[in-house]
Coordinates of C-alpha atoms in Angstrom, one line a residue:
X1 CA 23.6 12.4 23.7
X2 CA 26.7 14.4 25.3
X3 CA 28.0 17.0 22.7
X4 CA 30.7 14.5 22.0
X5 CA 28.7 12.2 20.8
X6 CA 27.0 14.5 18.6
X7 CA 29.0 16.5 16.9
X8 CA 32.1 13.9 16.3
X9 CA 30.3 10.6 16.4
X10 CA 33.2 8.2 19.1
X11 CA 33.6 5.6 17.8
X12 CA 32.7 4.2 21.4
X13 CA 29.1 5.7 20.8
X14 CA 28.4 4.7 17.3
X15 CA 29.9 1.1 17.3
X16 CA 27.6 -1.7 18.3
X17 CA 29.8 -1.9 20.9
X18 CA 29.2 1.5 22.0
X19 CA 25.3 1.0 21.9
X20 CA 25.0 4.7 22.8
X21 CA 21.2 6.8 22.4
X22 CA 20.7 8.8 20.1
X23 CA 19.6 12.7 20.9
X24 CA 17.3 14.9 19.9
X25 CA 19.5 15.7 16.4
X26 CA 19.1 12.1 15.2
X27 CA 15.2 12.1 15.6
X28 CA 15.5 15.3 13.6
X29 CA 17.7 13.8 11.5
X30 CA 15.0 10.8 11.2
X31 CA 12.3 13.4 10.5
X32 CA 14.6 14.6 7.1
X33 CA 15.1 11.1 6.0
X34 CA 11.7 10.2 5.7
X35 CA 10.8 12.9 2.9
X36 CA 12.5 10.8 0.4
X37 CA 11.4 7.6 1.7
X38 CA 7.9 9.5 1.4
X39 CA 8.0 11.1 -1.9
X40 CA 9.9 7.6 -4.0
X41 CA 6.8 5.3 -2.2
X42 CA 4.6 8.2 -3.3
X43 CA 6.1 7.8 -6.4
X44 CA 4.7 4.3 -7.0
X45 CA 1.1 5.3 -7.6
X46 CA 1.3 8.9 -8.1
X47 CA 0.4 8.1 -11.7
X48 CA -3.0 6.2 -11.3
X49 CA -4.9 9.0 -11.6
X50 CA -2.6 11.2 -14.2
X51 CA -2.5 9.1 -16.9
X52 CA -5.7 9.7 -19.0
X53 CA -4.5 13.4 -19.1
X54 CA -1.4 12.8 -19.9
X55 CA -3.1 10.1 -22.6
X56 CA -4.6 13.1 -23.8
X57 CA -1.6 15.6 -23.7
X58 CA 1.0 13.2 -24.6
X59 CA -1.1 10.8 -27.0
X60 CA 1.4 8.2 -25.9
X61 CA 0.9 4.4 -28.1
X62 CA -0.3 1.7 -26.2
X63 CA 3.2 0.2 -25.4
X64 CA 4.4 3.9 -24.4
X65 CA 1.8 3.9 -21.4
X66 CA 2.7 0.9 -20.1
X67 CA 6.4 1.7 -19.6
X68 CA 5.7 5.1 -19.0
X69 CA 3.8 3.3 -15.7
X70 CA 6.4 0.8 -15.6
X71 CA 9.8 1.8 -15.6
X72 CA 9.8 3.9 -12.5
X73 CA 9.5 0.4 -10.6
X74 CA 12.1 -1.7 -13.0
X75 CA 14.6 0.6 -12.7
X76 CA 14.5 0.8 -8.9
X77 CA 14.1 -2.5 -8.3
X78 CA 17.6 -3.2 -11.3
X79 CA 19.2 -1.1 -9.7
X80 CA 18.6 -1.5 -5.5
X81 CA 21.5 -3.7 -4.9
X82 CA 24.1 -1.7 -7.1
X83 CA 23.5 1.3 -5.1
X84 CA 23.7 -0.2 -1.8
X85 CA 26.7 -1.3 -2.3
X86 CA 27.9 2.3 -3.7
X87 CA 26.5 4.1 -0.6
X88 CA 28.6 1.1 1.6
X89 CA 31.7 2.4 -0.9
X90 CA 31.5 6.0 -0.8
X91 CA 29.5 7.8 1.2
X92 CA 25.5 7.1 2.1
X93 CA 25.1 10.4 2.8
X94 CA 26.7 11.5 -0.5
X95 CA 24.8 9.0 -2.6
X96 CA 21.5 10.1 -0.8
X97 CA 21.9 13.4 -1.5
X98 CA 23.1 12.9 -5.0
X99 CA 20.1 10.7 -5.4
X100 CA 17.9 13.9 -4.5
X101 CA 19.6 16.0 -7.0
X102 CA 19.0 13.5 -9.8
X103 CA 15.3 13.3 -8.5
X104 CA 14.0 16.6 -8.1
X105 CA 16.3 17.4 -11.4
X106 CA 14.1 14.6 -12.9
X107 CA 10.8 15.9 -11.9
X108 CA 10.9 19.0 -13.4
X109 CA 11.6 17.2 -16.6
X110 CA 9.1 14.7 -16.1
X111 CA 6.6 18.0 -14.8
X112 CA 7.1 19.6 -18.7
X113 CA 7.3 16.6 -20.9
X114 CA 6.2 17.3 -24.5
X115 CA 6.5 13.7 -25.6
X116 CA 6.3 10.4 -24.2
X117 CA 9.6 9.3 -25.0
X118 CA 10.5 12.6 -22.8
X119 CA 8.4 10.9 -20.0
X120 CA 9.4 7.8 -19.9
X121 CA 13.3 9.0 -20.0
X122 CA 12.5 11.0 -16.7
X123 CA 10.5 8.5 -15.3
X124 CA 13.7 6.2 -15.7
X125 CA 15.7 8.5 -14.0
X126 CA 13.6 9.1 -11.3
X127 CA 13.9 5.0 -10.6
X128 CA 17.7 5.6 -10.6
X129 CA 17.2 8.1 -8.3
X130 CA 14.7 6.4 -5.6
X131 CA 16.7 3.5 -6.4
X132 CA 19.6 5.4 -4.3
X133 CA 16.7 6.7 -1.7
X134 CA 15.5 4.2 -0.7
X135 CA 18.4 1.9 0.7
X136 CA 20.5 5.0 1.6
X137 CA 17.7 5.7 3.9
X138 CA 18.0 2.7 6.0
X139 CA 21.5 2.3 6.0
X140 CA 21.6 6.2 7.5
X141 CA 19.1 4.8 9.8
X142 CA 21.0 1.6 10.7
X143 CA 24.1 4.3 11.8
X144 CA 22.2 7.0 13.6
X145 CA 20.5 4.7 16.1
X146 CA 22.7 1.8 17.4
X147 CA 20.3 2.0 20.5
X148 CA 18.3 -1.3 19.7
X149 CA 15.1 -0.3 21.2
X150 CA 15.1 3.3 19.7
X151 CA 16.5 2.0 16.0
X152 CA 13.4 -0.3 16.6
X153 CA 10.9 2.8 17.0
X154 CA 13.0 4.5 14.2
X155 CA 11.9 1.2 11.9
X156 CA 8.6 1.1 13.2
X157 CA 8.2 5.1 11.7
X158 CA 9.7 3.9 8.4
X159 CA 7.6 1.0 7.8
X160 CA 4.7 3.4 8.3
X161 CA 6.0 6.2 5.9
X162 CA 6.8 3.5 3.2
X163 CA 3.5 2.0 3.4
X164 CA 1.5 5.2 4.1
X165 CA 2.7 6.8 1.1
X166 CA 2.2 4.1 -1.5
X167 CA -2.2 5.3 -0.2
X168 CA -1.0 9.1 -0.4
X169 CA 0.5 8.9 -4.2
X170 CA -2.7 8.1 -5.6
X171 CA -5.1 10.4 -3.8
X172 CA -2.4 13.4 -3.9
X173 CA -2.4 13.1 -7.6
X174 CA -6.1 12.9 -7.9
X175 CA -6.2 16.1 -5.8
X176 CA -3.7 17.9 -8.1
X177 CA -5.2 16.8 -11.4
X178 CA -8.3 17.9 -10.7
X179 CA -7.4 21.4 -10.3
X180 CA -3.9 21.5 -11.7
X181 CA -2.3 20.2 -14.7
X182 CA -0.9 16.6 -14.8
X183 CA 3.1 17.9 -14.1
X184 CA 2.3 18.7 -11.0
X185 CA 2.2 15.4 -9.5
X186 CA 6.0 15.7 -9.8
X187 CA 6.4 18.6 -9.2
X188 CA 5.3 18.2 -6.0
X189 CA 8.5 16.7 -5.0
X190 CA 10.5 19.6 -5.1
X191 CA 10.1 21.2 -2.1
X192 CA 10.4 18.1 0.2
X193 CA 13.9 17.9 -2.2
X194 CA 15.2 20.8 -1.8
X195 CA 15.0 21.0 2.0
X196 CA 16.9 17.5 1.9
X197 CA 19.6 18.9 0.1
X198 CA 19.9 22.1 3.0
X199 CA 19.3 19.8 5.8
X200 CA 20.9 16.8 4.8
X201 CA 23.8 18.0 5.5
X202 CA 24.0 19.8 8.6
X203 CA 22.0 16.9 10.6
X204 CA 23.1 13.8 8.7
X205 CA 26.2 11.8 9.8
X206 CA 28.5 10.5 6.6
X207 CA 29.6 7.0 7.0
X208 CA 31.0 4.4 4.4
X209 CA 33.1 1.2 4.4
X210 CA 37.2 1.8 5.1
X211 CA 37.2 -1.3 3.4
X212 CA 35.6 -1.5 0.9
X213 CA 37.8 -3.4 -1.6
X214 CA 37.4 -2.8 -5.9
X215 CA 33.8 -2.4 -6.8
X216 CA 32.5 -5.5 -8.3
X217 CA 31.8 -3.9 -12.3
X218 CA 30.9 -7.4 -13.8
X219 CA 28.1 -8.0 -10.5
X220 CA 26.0 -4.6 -11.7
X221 CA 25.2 -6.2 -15.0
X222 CA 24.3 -9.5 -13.6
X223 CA 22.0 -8.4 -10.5
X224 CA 20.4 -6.8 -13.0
X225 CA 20.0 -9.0 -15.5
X226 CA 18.5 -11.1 -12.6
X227 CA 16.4 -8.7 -11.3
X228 CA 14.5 -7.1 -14.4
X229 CA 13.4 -10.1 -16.2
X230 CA 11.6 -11.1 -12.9
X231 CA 10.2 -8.4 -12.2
X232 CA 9.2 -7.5 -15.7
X233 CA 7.6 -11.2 -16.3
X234 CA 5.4 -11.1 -13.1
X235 CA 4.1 -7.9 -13.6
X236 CA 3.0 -9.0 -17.1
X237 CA 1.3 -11.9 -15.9
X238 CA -1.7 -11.0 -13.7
X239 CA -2.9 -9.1 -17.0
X240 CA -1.7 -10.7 -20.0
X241 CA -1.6 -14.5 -18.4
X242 CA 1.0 -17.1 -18.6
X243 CA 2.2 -16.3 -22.0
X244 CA 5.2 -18.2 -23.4
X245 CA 6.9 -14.5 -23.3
X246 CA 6.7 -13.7 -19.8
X247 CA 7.3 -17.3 -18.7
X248 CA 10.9 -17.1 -20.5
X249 CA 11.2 -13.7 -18.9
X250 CA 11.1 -14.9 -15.4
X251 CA 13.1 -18.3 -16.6
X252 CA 16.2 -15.7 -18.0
X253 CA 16.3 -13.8 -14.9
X254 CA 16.3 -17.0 -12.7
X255 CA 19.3 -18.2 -14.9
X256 CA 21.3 -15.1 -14.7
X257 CA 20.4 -14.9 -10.9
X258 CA 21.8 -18.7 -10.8
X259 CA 25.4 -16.5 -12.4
X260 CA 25.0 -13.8 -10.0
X261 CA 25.0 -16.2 -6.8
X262 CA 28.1 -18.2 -8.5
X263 CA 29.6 -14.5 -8.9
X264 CA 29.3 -13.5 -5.7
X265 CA 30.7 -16.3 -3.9
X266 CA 33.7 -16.1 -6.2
X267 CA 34.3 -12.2 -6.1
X268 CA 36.9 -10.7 -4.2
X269 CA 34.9 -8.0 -3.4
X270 CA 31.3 -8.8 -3.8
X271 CA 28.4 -6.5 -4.5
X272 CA 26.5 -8.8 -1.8
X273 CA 29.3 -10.8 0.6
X274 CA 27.9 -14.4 1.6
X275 CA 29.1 -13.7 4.8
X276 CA 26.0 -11.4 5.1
X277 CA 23.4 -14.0 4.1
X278 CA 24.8 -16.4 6.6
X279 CA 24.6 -13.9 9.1
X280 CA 21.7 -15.3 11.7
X281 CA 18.7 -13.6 11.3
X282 CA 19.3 -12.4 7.6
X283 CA 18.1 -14.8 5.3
X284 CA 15.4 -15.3 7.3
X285 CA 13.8 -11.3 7.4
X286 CA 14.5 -11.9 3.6
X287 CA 12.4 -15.2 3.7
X288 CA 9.3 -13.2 5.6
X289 CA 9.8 -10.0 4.1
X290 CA 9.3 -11.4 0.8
X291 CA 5.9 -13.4 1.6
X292 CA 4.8 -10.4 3.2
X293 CA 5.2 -8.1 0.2
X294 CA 3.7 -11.0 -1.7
X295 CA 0.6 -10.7 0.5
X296 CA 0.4 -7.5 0.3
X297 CA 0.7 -6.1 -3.0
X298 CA -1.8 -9.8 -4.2
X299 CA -4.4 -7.9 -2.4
X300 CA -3.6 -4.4 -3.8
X301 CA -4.5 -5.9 -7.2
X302 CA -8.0 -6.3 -6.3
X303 CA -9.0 -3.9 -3.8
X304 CA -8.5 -0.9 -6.4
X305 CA -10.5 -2.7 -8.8
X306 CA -13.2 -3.2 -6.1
X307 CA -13.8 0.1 -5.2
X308 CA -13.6 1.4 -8.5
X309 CA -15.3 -1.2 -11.3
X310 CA -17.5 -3.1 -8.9
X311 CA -19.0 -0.3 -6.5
X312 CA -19.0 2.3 -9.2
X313 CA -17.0 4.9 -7.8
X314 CA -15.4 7.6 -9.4
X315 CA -11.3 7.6 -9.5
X316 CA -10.9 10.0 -6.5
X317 CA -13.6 9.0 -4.3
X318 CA -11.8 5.2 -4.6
X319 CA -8.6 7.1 -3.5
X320 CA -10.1 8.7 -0.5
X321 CA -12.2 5.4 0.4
X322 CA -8.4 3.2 0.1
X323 CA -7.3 5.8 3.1
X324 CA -9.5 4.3 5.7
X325 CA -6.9 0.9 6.1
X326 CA -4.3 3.9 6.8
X327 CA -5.4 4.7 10.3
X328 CA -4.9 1.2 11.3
X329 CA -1.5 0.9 9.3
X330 CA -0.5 4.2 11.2
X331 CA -1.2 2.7 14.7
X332 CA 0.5 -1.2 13.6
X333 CA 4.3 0.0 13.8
X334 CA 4.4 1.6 17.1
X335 CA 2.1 -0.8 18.6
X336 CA 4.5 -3.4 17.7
X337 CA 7.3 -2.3 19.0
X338 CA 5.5 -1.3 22.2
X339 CA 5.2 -5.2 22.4
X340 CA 8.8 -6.2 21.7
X341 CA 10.0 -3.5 24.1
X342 CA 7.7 -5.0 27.1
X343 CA 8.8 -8.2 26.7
X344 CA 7.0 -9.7 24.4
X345 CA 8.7 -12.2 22.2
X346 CA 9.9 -11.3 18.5
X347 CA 9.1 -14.6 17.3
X348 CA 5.5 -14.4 18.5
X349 CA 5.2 -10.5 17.3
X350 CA 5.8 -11.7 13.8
X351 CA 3.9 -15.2 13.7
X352 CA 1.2 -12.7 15.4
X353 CA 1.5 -10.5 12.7
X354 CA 1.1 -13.0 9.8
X355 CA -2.0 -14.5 11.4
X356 CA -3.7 -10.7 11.8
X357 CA -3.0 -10.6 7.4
X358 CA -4.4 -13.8 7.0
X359 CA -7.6 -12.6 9.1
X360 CA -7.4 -9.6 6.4
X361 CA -7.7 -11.8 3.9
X362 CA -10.1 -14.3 5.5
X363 CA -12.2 -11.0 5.8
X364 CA -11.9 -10.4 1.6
X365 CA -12.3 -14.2 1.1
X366 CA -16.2 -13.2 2.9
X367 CA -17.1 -10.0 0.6
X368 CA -20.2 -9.9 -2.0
X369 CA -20.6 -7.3 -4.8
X370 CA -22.3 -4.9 -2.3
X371 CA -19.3 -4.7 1.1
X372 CA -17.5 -1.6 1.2
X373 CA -17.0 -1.6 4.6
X374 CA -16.2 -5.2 4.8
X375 CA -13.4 -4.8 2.1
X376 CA -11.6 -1.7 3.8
X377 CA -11.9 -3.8 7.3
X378 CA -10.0 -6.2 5.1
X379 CA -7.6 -4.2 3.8
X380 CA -6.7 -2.8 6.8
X381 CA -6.7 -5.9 8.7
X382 CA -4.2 -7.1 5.9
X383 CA -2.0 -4.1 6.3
X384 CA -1.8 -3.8 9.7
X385 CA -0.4 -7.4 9.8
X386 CA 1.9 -6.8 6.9
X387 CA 3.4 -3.6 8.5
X388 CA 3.7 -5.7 12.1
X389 CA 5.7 -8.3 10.2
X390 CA 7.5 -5.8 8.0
X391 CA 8.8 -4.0 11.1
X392 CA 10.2 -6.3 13.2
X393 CA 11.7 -8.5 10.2
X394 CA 13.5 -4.9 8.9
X395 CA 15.1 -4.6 12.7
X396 CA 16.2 -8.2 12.7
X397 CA 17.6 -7.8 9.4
X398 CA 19.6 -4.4 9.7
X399 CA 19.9 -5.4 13.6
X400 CA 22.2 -8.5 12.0
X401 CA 24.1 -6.6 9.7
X402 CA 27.1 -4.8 10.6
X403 CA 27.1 -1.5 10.1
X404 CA 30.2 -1.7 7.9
X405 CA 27.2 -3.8 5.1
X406 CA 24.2 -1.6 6.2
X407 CA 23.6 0.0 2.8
X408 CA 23.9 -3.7 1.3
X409 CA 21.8 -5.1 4.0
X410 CA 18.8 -2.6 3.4
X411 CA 19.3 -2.6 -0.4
X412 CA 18.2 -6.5 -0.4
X413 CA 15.4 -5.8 2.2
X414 CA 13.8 -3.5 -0.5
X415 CA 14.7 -6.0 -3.7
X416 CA 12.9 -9.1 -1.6
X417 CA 10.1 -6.7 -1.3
X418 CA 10.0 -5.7 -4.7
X419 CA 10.2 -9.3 -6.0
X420 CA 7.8 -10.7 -3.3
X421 CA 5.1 -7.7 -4.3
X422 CA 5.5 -8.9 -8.2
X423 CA 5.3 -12.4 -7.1
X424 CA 2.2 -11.5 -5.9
X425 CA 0.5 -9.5 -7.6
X426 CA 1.4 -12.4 -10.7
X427 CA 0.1 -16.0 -8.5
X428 CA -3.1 -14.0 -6.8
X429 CA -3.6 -12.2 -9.8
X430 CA -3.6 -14.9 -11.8
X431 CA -5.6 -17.3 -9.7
X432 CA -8.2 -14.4 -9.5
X433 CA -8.5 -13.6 -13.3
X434 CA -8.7 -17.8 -13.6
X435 CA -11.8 -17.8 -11.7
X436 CA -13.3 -14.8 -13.2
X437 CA -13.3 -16.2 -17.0
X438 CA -14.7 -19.3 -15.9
X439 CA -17.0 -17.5 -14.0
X440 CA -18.0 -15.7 -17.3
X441 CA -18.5 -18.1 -18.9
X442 CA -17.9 -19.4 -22.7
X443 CA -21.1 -17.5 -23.7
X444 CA -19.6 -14.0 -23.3
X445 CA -18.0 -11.4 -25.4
X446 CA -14.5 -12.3 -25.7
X447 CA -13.8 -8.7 -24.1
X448 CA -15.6 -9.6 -20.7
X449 CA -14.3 -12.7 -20.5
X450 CA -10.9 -11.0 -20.4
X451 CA -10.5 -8.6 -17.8
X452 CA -13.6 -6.4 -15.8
X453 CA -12.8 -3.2 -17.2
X454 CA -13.3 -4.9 -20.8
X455 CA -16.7 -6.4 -19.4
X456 CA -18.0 -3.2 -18.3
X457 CA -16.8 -1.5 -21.7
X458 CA -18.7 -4.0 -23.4
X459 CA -21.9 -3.6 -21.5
X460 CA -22.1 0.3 -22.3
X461 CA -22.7 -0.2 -26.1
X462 CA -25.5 -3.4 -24.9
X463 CA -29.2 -2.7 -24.8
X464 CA -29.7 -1.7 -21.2
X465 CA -31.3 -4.8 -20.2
X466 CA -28.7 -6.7 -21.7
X467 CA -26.1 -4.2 -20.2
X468 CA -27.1 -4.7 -16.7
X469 CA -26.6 -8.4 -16.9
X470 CA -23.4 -8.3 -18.0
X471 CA -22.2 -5.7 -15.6
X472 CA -23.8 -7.8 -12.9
X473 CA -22.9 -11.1 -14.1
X474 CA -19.1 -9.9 -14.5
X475 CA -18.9 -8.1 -11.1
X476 CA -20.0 -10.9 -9.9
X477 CA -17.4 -13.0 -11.1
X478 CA -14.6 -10.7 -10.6
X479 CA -15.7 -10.8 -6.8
X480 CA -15.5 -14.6 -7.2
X481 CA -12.5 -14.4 -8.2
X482 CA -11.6 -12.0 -5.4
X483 CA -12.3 -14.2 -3.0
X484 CA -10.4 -17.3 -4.7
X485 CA -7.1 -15.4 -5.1
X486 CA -7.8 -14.1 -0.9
X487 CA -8.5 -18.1 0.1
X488 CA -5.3 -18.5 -1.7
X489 CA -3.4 -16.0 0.0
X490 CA -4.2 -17.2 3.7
X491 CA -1.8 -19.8 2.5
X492 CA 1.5 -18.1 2.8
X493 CA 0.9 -16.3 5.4
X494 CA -0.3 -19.1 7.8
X495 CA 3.3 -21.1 6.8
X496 CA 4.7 -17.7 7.0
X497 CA 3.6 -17.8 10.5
X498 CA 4.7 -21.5 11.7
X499 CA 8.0 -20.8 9.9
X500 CA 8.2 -17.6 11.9
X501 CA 8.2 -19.3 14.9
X502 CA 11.0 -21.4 14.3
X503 CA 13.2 -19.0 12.7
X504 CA 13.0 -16.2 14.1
X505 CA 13.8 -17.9 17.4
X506 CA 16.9 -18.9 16.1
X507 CA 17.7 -15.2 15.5
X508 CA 19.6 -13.1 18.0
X509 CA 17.4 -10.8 20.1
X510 CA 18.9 -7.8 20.6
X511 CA 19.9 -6.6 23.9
X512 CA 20.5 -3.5 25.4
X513 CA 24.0 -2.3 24.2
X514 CA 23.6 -5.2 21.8
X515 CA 22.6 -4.2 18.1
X516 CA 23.2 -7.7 16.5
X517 CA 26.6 -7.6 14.8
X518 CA 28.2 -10.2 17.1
X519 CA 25.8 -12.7 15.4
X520 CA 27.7 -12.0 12.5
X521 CA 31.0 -11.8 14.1
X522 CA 30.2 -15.6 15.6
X523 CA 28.8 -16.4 12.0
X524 CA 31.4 -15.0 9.9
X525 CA 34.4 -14.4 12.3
X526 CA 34.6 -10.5 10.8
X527 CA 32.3 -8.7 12.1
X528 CA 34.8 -7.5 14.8
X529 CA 36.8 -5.7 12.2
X530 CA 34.1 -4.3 9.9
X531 CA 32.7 -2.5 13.3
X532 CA 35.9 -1.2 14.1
X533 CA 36.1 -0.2 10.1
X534 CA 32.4 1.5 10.0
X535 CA 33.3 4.9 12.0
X536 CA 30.8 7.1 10.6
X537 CA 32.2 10.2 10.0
X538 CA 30.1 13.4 10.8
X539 CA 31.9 16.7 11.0
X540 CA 30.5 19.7 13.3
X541 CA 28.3 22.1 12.0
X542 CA 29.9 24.1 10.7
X543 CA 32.4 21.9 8.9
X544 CA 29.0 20.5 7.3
X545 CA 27.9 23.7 5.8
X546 CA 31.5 25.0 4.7
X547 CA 31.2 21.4 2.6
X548 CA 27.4 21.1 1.9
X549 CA 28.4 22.5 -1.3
X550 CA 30.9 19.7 -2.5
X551 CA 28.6 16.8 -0.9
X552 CA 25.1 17.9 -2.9

């Protein structure tokens, strides 16, 4: 980029418009922004492997544990869209580094809790805080590269830092339990922190809405009112089943979704503007986003299981086992854009992508009690497909925002992906624990017949003849039921892939010096003015660190 463009961002550069390149300070920049997109997807499984210490520390009641698990994921997930729209108010940059501060401030307190209540609290606060990560990420993203074939590349690497560190939480914490104490799995976020506050502000731009209008108070309640009880009632279900409880969970949220939509089209300022949904391309990278979080967090469910409970190993050698689908996930995103870069048709990328996962789980859907290697050629299959699809539907959505909604636009990206991965992880979990109990068998201890982990319990206080036959009979049937729940997920993800076809092709490609928001200006008739409104605003150098103070 010429100095002008990079130290006072012209408006003729940074406006779709402008399509100008980005330099080497953006890719730097890049390189900064993916340490919280790293350590908040870390963040998601960093527990597996800490919690019968902190069990034993802690002595937390039954109830305790589970939220102490579960709130880091229902607070970000409440919160996504609130925070989008806050970094499109005032300030991405601001929010993400406030965000930071409220993170690694949280990690210490989380690092030396004496009590579980202490835990959870942090844990809470730590959603808040990824929940203003992970969109203020994107939307940064979305600003810095207007170029669409290098935002494309600059997708591709987040896709793969997202996914990659969901695989790194777990086996990073199994790592530092074994020869640290449980705090330091969030400890561990400090650093990475810490250098985002420094850095953040010298290399990232600011940029916010100059019209943003009054902040919608009575839409925060209500998204997440609409949000929580979802997401609460399908995690619930894969283990407890379809108890009246959850079922009234999910039918609450969908009612105060149904006032949240009603809101929104009536607010003069919404949290989410129709005019962004209709934008072309949009609702459809929701639409495929969402089925491919469902497939991919259904298969999750099992795979962990597998490697643990039905080949017998230990916690961490399952960890290190689960990082094998990584190399292929690591190599998906940049392929992918290679493709769409040469020529290659989006719409066919995607459908292609979508037929790869439902070889993954055609590959699952052929396991027996004994297939490691089958199962991780599964799972990477699977996730190599996923991140394909993930990819190209991110571009097309952010590509068909303007950059005036970017925060908004990436904040419902990552709630369709947190309601498609609970969506899954309830149907194929459910279908999967349906086949395993009548797999069991009316015969069986009530215990086996519930879950594997109960089987296996059972079957170390049997005779060890007895014993045997229950741990093979119920590994057996969980693998059944494995293989139902994969047969089930090809489903989707074929109509996932026919549907691709047809609406992605009705999406705008991007062009060079085109990053999408004319689709929205034809759509909506203002996307003309929000460009002209979104002039990010990034002072020199040295302005940055006389007011890196003030920002963090």
């Amino acid at each position: 980029m010429t100095p002008k463009s990079t130290h006072h961002h012209d408006p003729a550069v940074d406006s779709p418009a402008g399509g100008g390149r980005a330099g080497r300070r953006e890719w730097i920049a890049l390189g900064v922004l993916m340490l919280p997109l790293l350590l908040v997807s870390m963040d998601v499984s960093v527990l597996y492997f800490a919690i019968p210490a902190i069990s034993a520390d802690l002595e937390p009641s039954g109830t305790q544990q589970l939220w102490i698990f579960d709130i880091y994921g229902f607070v970000l997930a409440g919160l996504l869209m609130t925070m989008g729209a806050l970094g499109d108010r005032f300030g991405r940059r601001r929010l993400l580094l406030a965000g930071a501060a409220a993170f690694g401030a949280a990690s210490v307190v989380a690092a030396y809790a004496d009590s579980a209540g202490m835990l959870i609290a942090a844990r809470a606060v730590l959603g808040l805080g990824g929940a203003t990560l992970m969109p203020s990420t994107m939307a940064l993203l979305r600003t810095m590269f207007t170029d669409p074939g290098q935002r494309a590349k600059a997708i591709g690497l987040w896709s793969g830092v997202m996914t990659g560190g969901i695989a790194l939480g777990s086996v990073l914490s199994g790592v530092l339990v074994q020869y640290f104490w449980w705090g330091s799995v969030f400890l561990v976020n400090l650093p990475a922190m810490a250098l985002l506050l420094v850095l953040g502000p010298l290399l990232l731009p600011e940029s916010r809405s100059s019209r943003p209008g009054r902040f919608d108070l009575l839409g925060v309640p209500l998204s997440l009112a609409a949000v929580l009880p979802v997401v609460y009632g399908l995690k619930e279900i894969p283990t407890e089943g379809w108890n009246v409880r959850y079922v009234m969970s999910v039918t609450v949220g969908l009612l105060f979704a149904a006032l949240f939509v009603h809101r929104q089209r009536r607010a003069a300022s919404p949290l989410v503007p129709p005019a962004l949904l209709r934008a072309r391309g949009f609702s459809p990278a929701l639409l495929l986003n969402l089925i491919a979080s469902f497939a991919m967090l259904g298969s999750a469910y099992f795979t962990t299981q597998y490697l643990q409970s039905v080949l017998g190993r230990s916690a961490l050698e399952a960890a290190l086992w689960s990082l094998l689908p990584s190399v292929l996930i690591g190599a998906a995103a940049p392929a992918t854009t290679s493709l769409v870069q040469r020529g290659v048709a989006r719409a066919h990328v995607v459908t292609g992508g979508f037929v790869v996962a439902a070889a993954g789980y055609g590959l699952l859907a052929l396991a027996g009690t004994r297939s490691l290697w089958l199962v991780l050629a599964g799972a990477g299959v699977l996730a190599s497909g996923i991140v394909t699809v993930m990819s190209q539907v991110t571009d097309l959505a952010m590509g068909a925002a303007p950059v005036e909604r970017a925060g908004t636009a990436s904040s419902l990206m990552e709630t369709s992906t947190e309601l498609g991965g609970a969506l899954g992880m309830a149907l194929l979990g459910a279908i999967g624990t349906a086949v395993y109990r009548h797999g069991m068998g009316p015969g069986s201890p009530e215990a086996a017949r519930q879950t594997l982990g109960g089987a296996l319990a059972v079957a170390d206080g049997m005779p060890e003849a007895a014993g045997a036959a229950l741990r093979a009979a119920a590994r057996g049937a969980f693998v059944d039921g494995m293989r139902g729940a994969a047969l089930a997920g090809v489903v989707p993800l074929l109509a996932a892939a026919v549907l691709a076809v047809r609406l992605v092709r009705i999406a705008p490609r991007p062009a060079n010096g085109d990053t999408g928001d004319g689709a929205v200006e034809r759509e909506t008739g203002t996307a003309g003015e929000d460009a002209a409104a979104a002039v990010p605003e990034a002072p020199a150098v040295a302005g940055d660190v006389a007011a890196a103070g003030g920002t963090a």
